[in-house]
Amino acid sequence: MTTQQPPAWDPRQYLRHAGHRGRPFTDLLARVPDLPRTPARIADLGCGPGNMTALLADRWPTAHITGYDNSPAMLEKARAHAGDRLDFAYADAAHWTPPQTYDLILSNATLQWVPGHTDAFPRWIGALAPGGTFAFQVPGNFDAPSHTLMRELAGSARWKDRLGGVLRHRDAVATPAAYLDRLAALGCTVDAWETTYLHVLQGPDPVLDWVMGTGLRPVLSALDDDPAARKDFLTEYGAQLRAAYPATAHGTLLPFRRIFVVAVAP
Ligand SMILES: C[S@@+](CC[C@H](N)C(=O)[O-])C[C@H]1O[C@@H](n2cnc3c(N)ncnc32)[C@H](O)[C@@H]1O
């Protein structure tokens, strides 16, 4: 059985749905209160291609912001947004110990890739200035057909030897209540909620195109050296997605549940 490795990311594929993917980020940002210090110090953990990190610089025009990621491809893309107050650096969130005091530690659509991430919460909350904020958003859709079909196919007789261990499972994230309990126990005032977006996607196989930028990365990485096998997997999985998410006259509907948490330190 294959062990779980960090997948290779493709910023170009990820950014194909940037409009839809940006909405949870701005919804999260809308709930982040004023920061305790000016100029503020901000970390964006799992910054990806940096286009969302740049929005933090717009919201806090004097802040110094560092985007961290463990994907060289994402960091290379992100560096196009770098400037006097905005920089990017390599970090693995699983082991990241904040190098200084922050007013805001934010993480959008990343912690689902970090097993055991709640164990890091004391470390991250401990690095906040008094009244500082830890805010994150994770997908809460690991029971959705896009994931269950992917896992079933990867675990089927044909694929399980190559793909058996590469995918995340439904426990990749906790419930909103569990996150709230964990952070309240650390003394934070916590706002946790969930939203199901109904994305209306256009074009052929749009759900496959969406997951090729994110959830399917571990499969694509595992089959990277075998284009024929990769094509076979995509053909079979794509047909299943078309049945689960049928095209309609107005587009293909992709319901997408997301979990949001904003925790303000004492
Ligand atoms: C779905 S993208 C989100 C990117 C960005 N935050 C956004 O909102 O567009 C997930 C990002 O998390 C990064 N990532 C995954 N595991 C990570 C880890 N252990 N440490 C740091 N970054 C990680 C990936 O490289 C990728 O850039």
PDB file of C-alpha atoms and ligand atoms in Angstrom:
ATOM      1  CA  MET A   1       0.000   0.000   0.000  1.00  0.00           C
ATOM      2  CA  THR A   2       1.284   3.477  -0.887  1.00  0.00           C
ATOM      3  CA  THR A   3       2.019   5.839   1.999  1.00  0.00           C
ATOM      4  CA  GLN A   4       0.648   9.372   2.077  1.00  0.00           C
ATOM      5  CA  GLN A   5       3.067  11.861   0.478  1.00  0.00           C
ATOM      6  CA  PRO A   6       2.515  15.607  -0.037  1.00  0.00           C
ATOM      7  CA  PRO A   7       0.906  15.918  -3.474  1.00  0.00           C
ATOM      8  CA  ALA A   8       2.439  18.007  -6.242  1.00  0.00           C
ATOM      9  CA  TRP A   9       0.374  21.175  -6.751  1.00  0.00           C
ATOM     10  CA  ASP A  10      -0.367  22.880 -10.060  1.00  0.00           C
ATOM     11  CA  PRO A  11      -1.115  26.601  -9.485  1.00  0.00           C
ATOM     12  CA  ARG A  12      -2.482  27.000 -13.013  1.00  0.00           C
ATOM     13  CA  GLN A  13      -5.059  24.227 -12.516  1.00  0.00           C
ATOM     14  CA  TYR A  14      -5.904  25.482  -9.007  1.00  0.00           C
ATOM     15  CA  LEU A  15      -6.517  29.036 -10.241  1.00  0.00           C
ATOM     16  CA  ARG A  16      -8.965  27.897 -12.956  1.00  0.00           C
ATOM     17  CA  HIS A  17     -11.780  28.236 -10.397  1.00  0.00           C
ATOM     18  CA  ALA A  18     -10.316  31.208  -8.525  1.00  0.00           C
ATOM     19  CA  GLY A  19     -13.594  33.140  -8.476  1.00  0.00           C
ATOM     20  CA  HIS A  20     -15.529  30.378  -6.703  1.00  0.00           C
ATOM     21  CA  ARG A  21     -12.611  29.499  -4.448  1.00  0.00           C
ATOM     22  CA  GLY A  22     -12.117  33.126  -3.398  1.00  0.00           C
ATOM     23  CA  ARG A  23     -15.558  33.536  -1.898  1.00  0.00           C
ATOM     24  CA  PRO A  24     -14.992  31.561   1.336  1.00  0.00           C
ATOM     25  CA  PHE A  25     -11.781  33.529   1.892  1.00  0.00           C
ATOM     26  CA  THR A  26     -13.596  36.859   1.751  1.00  0.00           C
ATOM     27  CA  ASP A  27     -16.437  35.462   3.899  1.00  0.00           C
ATOM     28  CA  LEU A  28     -13.843  34.426   6.493  1.00  0.00           C
ATOM     29  CA  LEU A  29     -12.072  37.765   6.299  1.00  0.00           C
ATOM     30  CA  ALA A  30     -15.343  39.624   6.869  1.00  0.00           C
ATOM     31  CA  ARG A  31     -15.549  38.094  10.367  1.00  0.00           C
ATOM     32  CA  VAL A  32     -11.980  38.911  11.439  1.00  0.00           C
ATOM     33  CA  PRO A  33     -12.118  41.825  13.895  1.00  0.00           C
ATOM     34  CA  ASP A  34      -9.720  44.772  14.086  1.00  0.00           C
ATOM     35  CA  LEU A  35      -6.201  43.633  14.947  1.00  0.00           C
ATOM     36  CA  PRO A  36      -4.559  44.654  18.223  1.00  0.00           C
ATOM     37  CA  ARG A  37      -1.364  46.283  16.925  1.00  0.00           C
ATOM     38  CA  THR A  38      -0.492  48.726  14.142  1.00  0.00           C
ATOM     39  CA  PRO A  39       1.380  47.889  12.049  1.00  0.00           C
ATOM     40  CA  ALA A  40       0.044  44.366  12.379  1.00  0.00           C
ATOM     41  CA  ARG A  41       2.045  41.187  11.747  1.00  0.00           C
ATOM     42  CA  ILE A  42       0.108  38.542   9.799  1.00  0.00           C
ATOM     43  CA  ALA A  43       0.842  34.930   8.763  1.00  0.00           C
ATOM     44  CA  ASP A  44      -1.088  33.172   5.983  1.00  0.00           C
ATOM     45  CA  LEU A  45      -0.507  29.461   6.497  1.00  0.00           C
ATOM     46  CA  GLY A  46      -0.844  27.468   3.259  1.00  0.00           C
ATOM     47  CA  CYS A  47      -0.911  30.604   1.127  1.00  0.00           C
ATOM     48  CA  GLY A  48      -1.057  28.752  -2.217  1.00  0.00           C
ATOM     49  CA  PRO A  49      -0.546  30.992  -5.257  1.00  0.00           C
ATOM     50  CA  GLY A  50      -0.689  34.144  -3.100  1.00  0.00           C
ATOM     51  CA  ASN A  51      -3.681  35.823  -4.755  1.00  0.00           C
ATOM     52  CA  MET A  52      -5.694  35.515  -1.509  1.00  0.00           C
ATOM     53  CA  THR A  53      -2.724  36.601   0.626  1.00  0.00           C
ATOM     54  CA  ALA A  54      -2.614  39.815  -1.394  1.00  0.00           C
ATOM     55  CA  LEU A  55      -6.166  40.569  -0.178  1.00  0.00           C
ATOM     56  CA  LEU A  56      -4.817  40.692   3.376  1.00  0.00           C
ATOM     57  CA  ALA A  57      -2.468  43.489   2.319  1.00  0.00           C
ATOM     58  CA  ASP A  58      -5.479  45.388   0.957  1.00  0.00           C
ATOM     59  CA  ARG A  59      -7.452  44.993   4.184  1.00  0.00           C
ATOM     60  CA  TRP A  60      -4.495  45.971   6.449  1.00  0.00           C
ATOM     61  CA  PRO A  61      -2.525  48.543   4.421  1.00  0.00           C
ATOM     62  CA  THR A  62       0.337  48.921   6.947  1.00  0.00           C
ATOM     63  CA  ALA A  63       0.645  45.285   8.012  1.00  0.00           C
ATOM     64  CA  HIS A  64       3.608  43.040   7.305  1.00  0.00           C
ATOM     65  CA  ILE A  65       2.343  39.746   5.897  1.00  0.00           C
ATOM     66  CA  THR A  66       4.147  36.466   5.305  1.00  0.00           C
ATOM     67  CA  GLY A  67       2.573  33.683   3.280  1.00  0.00           C
ATOM     68  CA  TYR A  68       3.842  30.191   4.143  1.00  0.00           C
ATOM     69  CA  ASP A  69       3.457  27.074   2.027  1.00  0.00           C
ATOM     70  CA  ASN A  70       5.239  23.752   1.554  1.00  0.00           C
ATOM     71  CA  SER A  71       4.718  23.570  -2.234  1.00  0.00           C
ATOM     72  CA  PRO A  72       7.635  24.970  -4.267  1.00  0.00           C
ATOM     73  CA  ALA A  73       5.300  25.448  -7.269  1.00  0.00           C
ATOM     74  CA  MET A  74       2.785  27.440  -5.218  1.00  0.00           C
ATOM     75  CA  LEU A  75       5.525  29.573  -3.618  1.00  0.00           C
ATOM     76  CA  GLU A  76       7.018  30.370  -7.004  1.00  0.00           C
ATOM     77  CA  LYS A  77       3.627  31.581  -8.234  1.00  0.00           C
ATOM     78  CA  ALA A  78       2.950  33.480  -4.985  1.00  0.00           C
ATOM     79  CA  ARG A  79       6.213  35.432  -5.209  1.00  0.00           C
ATOM     80  CA  ALA A  80       4.719  37.430  -8.098  1.00  0.00           C
ATOM     81  CA  HIS A  81       2.632  39.178  -5.395  1.00  0.00           C
ATOM     82  CA  ALA A  82       5.613  39.933  -3.103  1.00  0.00           C
ATOM     83  CA  GLY A  83       6.382  43.512  -2.155  1.00  0.00           C
ATOM     84  CA  ASP A  84       7.688  45.663   0.706  1.00  0.00           C
ATOM     85  CA  ARG A  85       5.076  44.385   3.130  1.00  0.00           C
ATOM     86  CA  LEU A  86       4.290  40.993   1.621  1.00  0.00           C
ATOM     87  CA  ASP A  87       6.696  38.070   1.473  1.00  0.00           C
ATOM     88  CA  PHE A  88       6.536  34.315   1.095  1.00  0.00           C
ATOM     89  CA  ALA A  89       8.497  31.499   2.712  1.00  0.00           C
ATOM     90  CA  TYR A  90       8.592  27.728   2.888  1.00  0.00           C
ATOM     91  CA  ALA A  91       6.995  26.114   5.944  1.00  0.00           C
ATOM     92  CA  ASP A  92       5.322  22.805   6.659  1.00  0.00           C
ATOM     93  CA  ALA A  93       2.220  23.647   8.684  1.00  0.00           C
ATOM     94  CA  ALA A  94       2.491  20.306  10.477  1.00  0.00           C
ATOM     95  CA  HIS A  95       5.655  21.525  12.212  1.00  0.00           C
ATOM     96  CA  TRP A  96       5.330  25.291  11.939  1.00  0.00           C
ATOM     97  CA  THR A  97       6.262  27.108  15.115  1.00  0.00           C
ATOM     98  CA  PRO A  98       5.515  30.815  14.710  1.00  0.00           C
ATOM     99  CA  PRO A  99       8.873  32.625  14.632  1.00  0.00           C
ATOM    100  CA  GLN A 100       7.410  35.743  16.268  1.00  0.00           C
ATOM    101  CA  THR A 101       4.251  37.243  17.763  1.00  0.00           C
ATOM    102  CA  TYR A 102       1.382  37.648  15.279  1.00  0.00           C
ATOM    103  CA  ASP A 103      -1.782  39.734  15.325  1.00  0.00           C
ATOM    104  CA  LEU A 104      -3.441  37.378  12.864  1.00  0.00           C
ATOM    105  CA  ILE A 105      -2.697  33.804  11.860  1.00  0.00           C
ATOM    106  CA  LEU A 106      -4.977  32.887   8.993  1.00  0.00           C
ATOM    107  CA  SER A 107      -5.273  29.658   7.038  1.00  0.00           C
ATOM    108  CA  ASN A 108      -7.669  29.200   4.138  1.00  0.00           C
ATOM    109  CA  ALA A 109      -8.426  25.778   2.646  1.00  0.00           C
ATOM    110  CA  THR A 110      -5.190  24.238   3.945  1.00  0.00           C
ATOM    111  CA  LEU A 111      -5.564  22.557   7.344  1.00  0.00           C
ATOM    112  CA  GLN A 112      -7.520  19.665   5.793  1.00  0.00           C
ATOM    113  CA  TRP A 113      -4.133  18.649   4.349  1.00  0.00           C
ATOM    114  CA  VAL A 114      -2.486  18.658   7.787  1.00  0.00           C
ATOM    115  CA  PRO A 115      -3.325  15.559   9.861  1.00  0.00           C
ATOM    116  CA  GLY A 116      -3.619  16.294  13.579  1.00  0.00           C
ATOM    117  CA  HIS A 117      -3.729  20.057  12.985  1.00  0.00           C
ATOM    118  CA  THR A 118      -5.711  20.695  16.175  1.00  0.00           C
ATOM    119  CA  ASP A 119      -2.625  19.591  18.141  1.00  0.00           C
ATOM    120  CA  ALA A 120      -0.851  22.697  16.820  1.00  0.00           C
ATOM    121  CA  PHE A 121      -3.544  25.081  18.091  1.00  0.00           C
ATOM    122  CA  PRO A 122      -1.916  25.728  21.521  1.00  0.00           C
ATOM    123  CA  ARG A 123       1.339  26.606  19.743  1.00  0.00           C
ATOM    124  CA  TRP A 124      -0.372  28.980  17.334  1.00  0.00           C
ATOM    125  CA  ILE A 125      -2.688  30.619  19.883  1.00  0.00           C
ATOM    126  CA  GLY A 126       0.321  31.051  22.178  1.00  0.00           C
ATOM    127  CA  ALA A 127       2.042  33.066  19.433  1.00  0.00           C
ATOM    128  CA  LEU A 128      -0.785  35.623  19.130  1.00  0.00           C
ATOM    129  CA  ALA A 129      -0.565  39.090  20.622  1.00  0.00           C
ATOM    130  CA  PRO A 130      -3.247  39.658  23.299  1.00  0.00           C
ATOM    131  CA  GLY A 131      -6.505  40.105  21.373  1.00  0.00           C
ATOM    132  CA  GLY A 132      -4.984  38.622  18.225  1.00  0.00           C
ATOM    133  CA  THR A 133      -6.955  36.310  15.932  1.00  0.00           C
ATOM    134  CA  PHE A 134      -6.565  32.804  14.555  1.00  0.00           C
ATOM    135  CA  ALA A 135      -8.955  32.370  11.609  1.00  0.00           C
ATOM    136  CA  PHE A 136      -9.308  29.408   9.289  1.00  0.00           C
ATOM    137  CA  GLN A 137     -11.602  27.770   6.775  1.00  0.00           C
ATOM    138  CA  VAL A 138     -11.584  24.086   5.790  1.00  0.00           C
ATOM    139  CA  PRO A 139     -13.825  22.132   3.423  1.00  0.00           C
ATOM    140  CA  GLY A 140     -16.422  20.010   5.188  1.00  0.00           C
ATOM    141  CA  ASN A 141     -17.389  17.934   2.180  1.00  0.00           C
ATOM    142  CA  PHE A 142     -15.483  14.676   2.619  1.00  0.00           C
ATOM    143  CA  ASP A 143     -18.818  12.808   2.486  1.00  0.00           C
ATOM    144  CA  ALA A 144     -19.784  14.433  -0.834  1.00  0.00           C
ATOM    145  CA  PRO A 145     -19.873  12.248  -3.985  1.00  0.00           C
ATOM    146  CA  SER A 146     -16.760  13.968  -5.371  1.00  0.00           C
ATOM    147  CA  HIS A 147     -14.791  12.482  -2.453  1.00  0.00           C
ATOM    148  CA  THR A 148     -16.626   9.199  -1.832  1.00  0.00           C
ATOM    149  CA  LEU A 149     -16.451   8.213  -5.526  1.00  0.00           C
ATOM    150  CA  MET A 150     -12.744   9.114  -5.612  1.00  0.00           C
ATOM    151  CA  ARG A 151     -12.023   7.029  -2.500  1.00  0.00           C
ATOM    152  CA  GLU A 152     -14.108   4.064  -3.712  1.00  0.00           C
ATOM    153  CA  LEU A 153     -12.394   4.003  -7.082  1.00  0.00           C
ATOM    154  CA  ALA A 154      -8.926   4.397  -5.538  1.00  0.00           C
ATOM    155  CA  GLY A 155      -9.702   1.491  -3.206  1.00  0.00           C
ATOM    156  CA  SER A 156     -11.108  -0.780  -5.940  1.00  0.00           C
ATOM    157  CA  ALA A 157      -9.337  -3.952  -7.060  1.00  0.00           C
ATOM    158  CA  ARG A 158      -7.738  -2.285 -10.061  1.00  0.00           C
ATOM    159  CA  TRP A 159      -6.257   0.701  -8.179  1.00  0.00           C
ATOM    160  CA  LYS A 160      -5.813  -0.197  -4.543  1.00  0.00           C
ATOM    161  CA  ASP A 161      -2.184  -1.347  -4.817  1.00  0.00           C
ATOM    162  CA  ARG A 162      -1.150   1.996  -6.312  1.00  0.00           C
ATOM    163  CA  LEU A 163      -3.637   4.365  -4.685  1.00  0.00           C
ATOM    164  CA  GLY A 164      -4.761   2.583  -1.516  1.00  0.00           C
ATOM    165  CA  GLY A 165      -3.038   4.914   0.930  1.00  0.00           C
ATOM    166  CA  VAL A 166      -2.840   8.231  -0.859  1.00  0.00           C
ATOM    167  CA  LEU A 167      -6.232   9.834  -0.170  1.00  0.00           C
ATOM    168  CA  ARG A 168      -7.499  11.616   2.894  1.00  0.00           C
ATOM    169  CA  HIS A 169     -10.582  10.358   4.692  1.00  0.00           C
ATOM    170  CA  ARG A 170     -13.647  11.907   6.207  1.00  0.00           C
ATOM    171  CA  ASP A 171     -11.776  12.632   9.460  1.00  0.00           C
ATOM    172  CA  ALA A 172      -9.451  15.090   7.670  1.00  0.00           C
ATOM    173  CA  VAL A 173     -11.334  17.888   9.444  1.00  0.00           C
ATOM    174  CA  ALA A 174     -13.238  18.175  12.728  1.00  0.00           C
ATOM    175  CA  THR A 175     -16.776  19.439  13.270  1.00  0.00           C
ATOM    176  CA  PRO A 176     -17.383  23.143  13.873  1.00  0.00           C
ATOM    177  CA  ALA A 177     -18.355  22.317  17.479  1.00  0.00           C
ATOM    178  CA  ALA A 178     -15.150  20.325  18.060  1.00  0.00           C
ATOM    179  CA  TYR A 179     -13.033  23.210  16.744  1.00  0.00           C
ATOM    180  CA  LEU A 180     -14.956  25.655  18.925  1.00  0.00           C
ATOM    181  CA  ASP A 181     -14.476  23.475  22.047  1.00  0.00           C
ATOM    182  CA  ARG A 182     -10.753  23.067  21.396  1.00  0.00           C
ATOM    183  CA  LEU A 183     -10.116  26.775  20.957  1.00  0.00           C
ATOM    184  CA  ALA A 184     -12.465  27.905  23.753  1.00  0.00           C
ATOM    185  CA  ALA A 185     -10.513  25.574  26.062  1.00  0.00           C
ATOM    186  CA  LEU A 186      -7.428  27.611  25.162  1.00  0.00           C
ATOM    187  CA  GLY A 187      -9.180  30.762  26.406  1.00  0.00           C
ATOM    188  CA  CYS A 188     -10.303  32.086  23.007  1.00  0.00           C
ATOM    189  CA  THR A 189     -13.599  33.707  22.144  1.00  0.00           C
ATOM    190  CA  VAL A 190     -14.750  31.632  19.194  1.00  0.00           C
ATOM    191  CA  ASP A 191     -17.101  32.159  16.274  1.00  0.00           C
ATOM    192  CA  ALA A 192     -17.573  28.909  14.292  1.00  0.00           C
ATOM    193  CA  TRP A 193     -20.036  28.293  11.493  1.00  0.00           C
ATOM    194  CA  GLU A 194     -20.602  26.383   8.285  1.00  0.00           C
ATOM    195  CA  THR A 195     -21.889  27.354   4.866  1.00  0.00           C
ATOM    196  CA  THR A 196     -22.852  25.200   1.894  1.00  0.00           C
ATOM    197  CA  TYR A 197     -22.104  27.073  -1.324  1.00  0.00           C
ATOM    198  CA  LEU A 198     -23.945  26.059  -4.451  1.00  0.00           C
ATOM    199  CA  HIS A 199     -21.346  26.658  -7.127  1.00  0.00           C
ATOM    200  CA  VAL A 200     -22.734  26.800 -10.665  1.00  0.00           C
ATOM    201  CA  LEU A 201     -19.956  25.523 -12.920  1.00  0.00           C
ATOM    202  CA  GLN A 202     -19.767  25.781 -16.697  1.00  0.00           C
ATOM    203  CA  GLY A 203     -18.086  23.729 -19.413  1.00  0.00           C
ATOM    204  CA  PRO A 204     -17.558  19.992 -19.870  1.00  0.00           C
ATOM    205  CA  ASP A 205     -16.633  17.893 -16.817  1.00  0.00           C
ATOM    206  CA  PRO A 206     -16.404  20.955 -14.548  1.00  0.00           C
ATOM    207  CA  VAL A 207     -16.406  18.975 -11.283  1.00  0.00           C
ATOM    208  CA  LEU A 208     -13.506  16.850 -12.519  1.00  0.00           C
ATOM    209  CA  ASP A 209     -11.731  20.037 -13.552  1.00  0.00           C
ATOM    210  CA  TRP A 210     -12.350  21.477 -10.055  1.00  0.00           C
ATOM    211  CA  VAL A 211     -11.021  18.463  -8.127  1.00  0.00           C
ATOM    212  CA  MET A 212      -7.997  18.183 -10.421  1.00  0.00           C
ATOM    213  CA  GLY A 213      -6.866  21.442  -8.809  1.00  0.00           C
ATOM    214  CA  THR A 214      -7.291  20.223  -5.230  1.00  0.00           C
ATOM    215  CA  GLY A 215      -8.731  16.956  -3.868  1.00  0.00           C
ATOM    216  CA  LEU A 216      -7.465  14.758  -6.698  1.00  0.00           C
ATOM    217  CA  ARG A 217      -3.848  16.006  -6.406  1.00  0.00           C
ATOM    218  CA  PRO A 218      -2.687  12.920  -4.430  1.00  0.00           C
ATOM    219  CA  VAL A 219      -4.025  10.584  -7.152  1.00  0.00           C
ATOM    220  CA  LEU A 220      -2.569  12.688  -9.961  1.00  0.00           C
ATOM    221  CA  SER A 221       0.789  12.764  -8.184  1.00  0.00           C
ATOM    222  CA  ALA A 222       0.798   9.011  -7.558  1.00  0.00           C
ATOM    223  CA  LEU A 223       0.077   8.304 -11.248  1.00  0.00           C
ATOM    224  CA  ASP A 224       2.323  11.049 -12.590  1.00  0.00           C
ATOM    225  CA  ASP A 225       4.825   8.574 -14.029  1.00  0.00           C
ATOM    226  CA  ASP A 226       2.143   6.562 -15.860  1.00  0.00           C
ATOM    227  CA  PRO A 227       0.073   8.765 -18.215  1.00  0.00           C
ATOM    228  CA  ALA A 228      -1.990   5.821 -19.520  1.00  0.00           C
ATOM    229  CA  ALA A 229      -3.065   4.794 -16.022  1.00  0.00           C
ATOM    230  CA  ARG A 230      -3.785   8.401 -15.123  1.00  0.00           C
ATOM    231  CA  LYS A 231      -5.980   8.741 -18.211  1.00  0.00           C
ATOM    232  CA  ASP A 232      -7.856   5.521 -17.343  1.00  0.00           C
ATOM    233  CA  PHE A 233      -8.518   6.737 -13.811  1.00  0.00           C
ATOM    234  CA  LEU A 234      -9.735  10.133 -15.018  1.00  0.00           C
ATOM    235  CA  THR A 235     -12.016   8.512 -17.629  1.00  0.00           C
ATOM    236  CA  GLU A 236     -13.699   6.248 -15.080  1.00  0.00           C
ATOM    237  CA  TYR A 237     -13.905   8.819 -12.294  1.00  0.00           C
ATOM    238  CA  GLY A 238     -15.039  11.528 -14.752  1.00  0.00           C
ATOM    239  CA  ALA A 239     -17.963   9.354 -15.920  1.00  0.00           C
ATOM    240  CA  GLN A 240     -19.012   8.795 -12.298  1.00  0.00           C
ATOM    241  CA  LEU A 241     -18.844  12.532 -11.600  1.00  0.00           C
ATOM    242  CA  ARG A 242     -20.982  13.314 -14.648  1.00  0.00           C
ATOM    243  CA  ALA A 243     -23.679  10.980 -13.272  1.00  0.00           C
ATOM    244  CA  ALA A 244     -23.434  12.378  -9.732  1.00  0.00           C
ATOM    245  CA  TYR A 245     -23.348  16.028 -10.861  1.00  0.00           C
ATOM    246  CA  PRO A 246     -25.435  16.161 -14.047  1.00  0.00           C
ATOM    247  CA  ALA A 247     -25.233  19.154 -16.345  1.00  0.00           C
ATOM    248  CA  THR A 248     -28.390  21.281 -16.419  1.00  0.00           C
ATOM    249  CA  ALA A 249     -29.521  24.051 -18.748  1.00  0.00           C
ATOM    250  CA  HIS A 250     -27.959  26.617 -16.394  1.00  0.00           C
ATOM    251  CA  GLY A 251     -24.749  24.730 -15.573  1.00  0.00           C
ATOM    252  CA  THR A 252     -23.488  21.984 -13.261  1.00  0.00           C
ATOM    253  CA  LEU A 253     -24.313  22.445  -9.577  1.00  0.00           C
ATOM    254  CA  LEU A 254     -21.561  21.671  -7.088  1.00  0.00           C
ATOM    255  CA  PRO A 255     -22.785  21.900  -3.477  1.00  0.00           C
ATOM    256  CA  PHE A 256     -19.746  22.574  -1.287  1.00  0.00           C
ATOM    257  CA  ARG A 257     -19.892  22.664   2.514  1.00  0.00           C
ATOM    258  CA  ARG A 258     -17.194  24.663   4.267  1.00  0.00           C
ATOM    259  CA  ILE A 259     -16.338  25.169   7.943  1.00  0.00           C
ATOM    260  CA  PHE A 260     -15.180  28.533   9.300  1.00  0.00           C
ATOM    261  CA  VAL A 261     -13.573  29.376  12.627  1.00  0.00           C
ATOM    262  CA  VAL A 262     -12.508  32.753  14.012  1.00  0.00           C
ATOM    263  CA  ALA A 263     -10.851  32.564  17.432  1.00  0.00           C
ATOM    264  CA  VAL A 264      -9.788  35.702  19.303  1.00  0.00           C
ATOM    265  CA  ALA A 265      -7.061  35.191  21.893  1.00  0.00           C
ATOM    266  CA  PRO A 266      -7.491  36.520  25.429  1.00  0.00           C
TER     267      PRO A 266
HETATM  268  C1  LIG B   1      -6.362  24.466  -1.531  1.00  0.00           C
HETATM  269  S1  LIG B   1      -4.846  25.339  -1.486  1.00  0.00           S
HETATM  270  C2  LIG B   1      -5.296  26.851  -0.654  1.00  0.00           C
HETATM  271  C3  LIG B   1      -4.405  27.986  -1.034  1.00  0.00           C
HETATM  272  C4  LIG B   1      -4.790  29.373  -0.502  1.00  0.00           C
HETATM  273  N1  LIG B   1      -4.822  29.431   0.936  1.00  0.00           N
HETATM  274  C5  LIG B   1      -6.118  29.828  -1.063  1.00  0.00           C
HETATM  275  O1  LIG B   1      -7.025  30.108  -0.291  1.00  0.00           O
HETATM  276  O2  LIG B   1      -6.252  29.917  -2.285  1.00  0.00           O
HETATM  277  C6  LIG B   1      -3.999  24.441  -0.219  1.00  0.00           C
HETATM  278  C7  LIG B   1      -2.581  24.896  -0.013  1.00  0.00           C
HETATM  279  O3  LIG B   1      -2.081  24.286   1.180  1.00  0.00           O
HETATM  280  C8  LIG B   1      -0.736  23.966   0.983  1.00  0.00           C
HETATM  281  N2  LIG B   1      -0.369  22.943   1.958  1.00  0.00           N
HETATM  282  C9  LIG B   1      -0.834  21.684   2.042  1.00  0.00           C
HETATM  283  N3  LIG B   1      -0.255  21.043   3.077  1.00  0.00           N
HETATM  284  C10 LIG B   1       0.585  21.941   3.656  1.00  0.00           C
HETATM  285  C11 LIG B   1       1.470  21.886   4.746  1.00  0.00           C
HETATM  286  N4  LIG B   1       1.617  20.766   5.483  1.00  0.00           N
HETATM  287  N5  LIG B   1       2.190  22.978   5.059  1.00  0.00           N
HETATM  288  C12 LIG B   1       2.064  24.121   4.329  1.00  0.00           C
HETATM  289  N6  LIG B   1       1.243  24.234   3.270  1.00  0.00           N
HETATM  290  C13 LIG B   1       0.513  23.151   2.934  1.00  0.00           C
HETATM  291  C14 LIG B   1      -0.677  23.493  -0.451  1.00  0.00           C
HETATM  292  O4  LIG B   1       0.616  23.509  -0.958  1.00  0.00           O
HETATM  293  C15 LIG B   1      -1.613  24.486  -1.126  1.00  0.00           C
HETATM  294  O5  LIG B   1      -0.923  25.609  -1.573  1.00  0.00           O
END
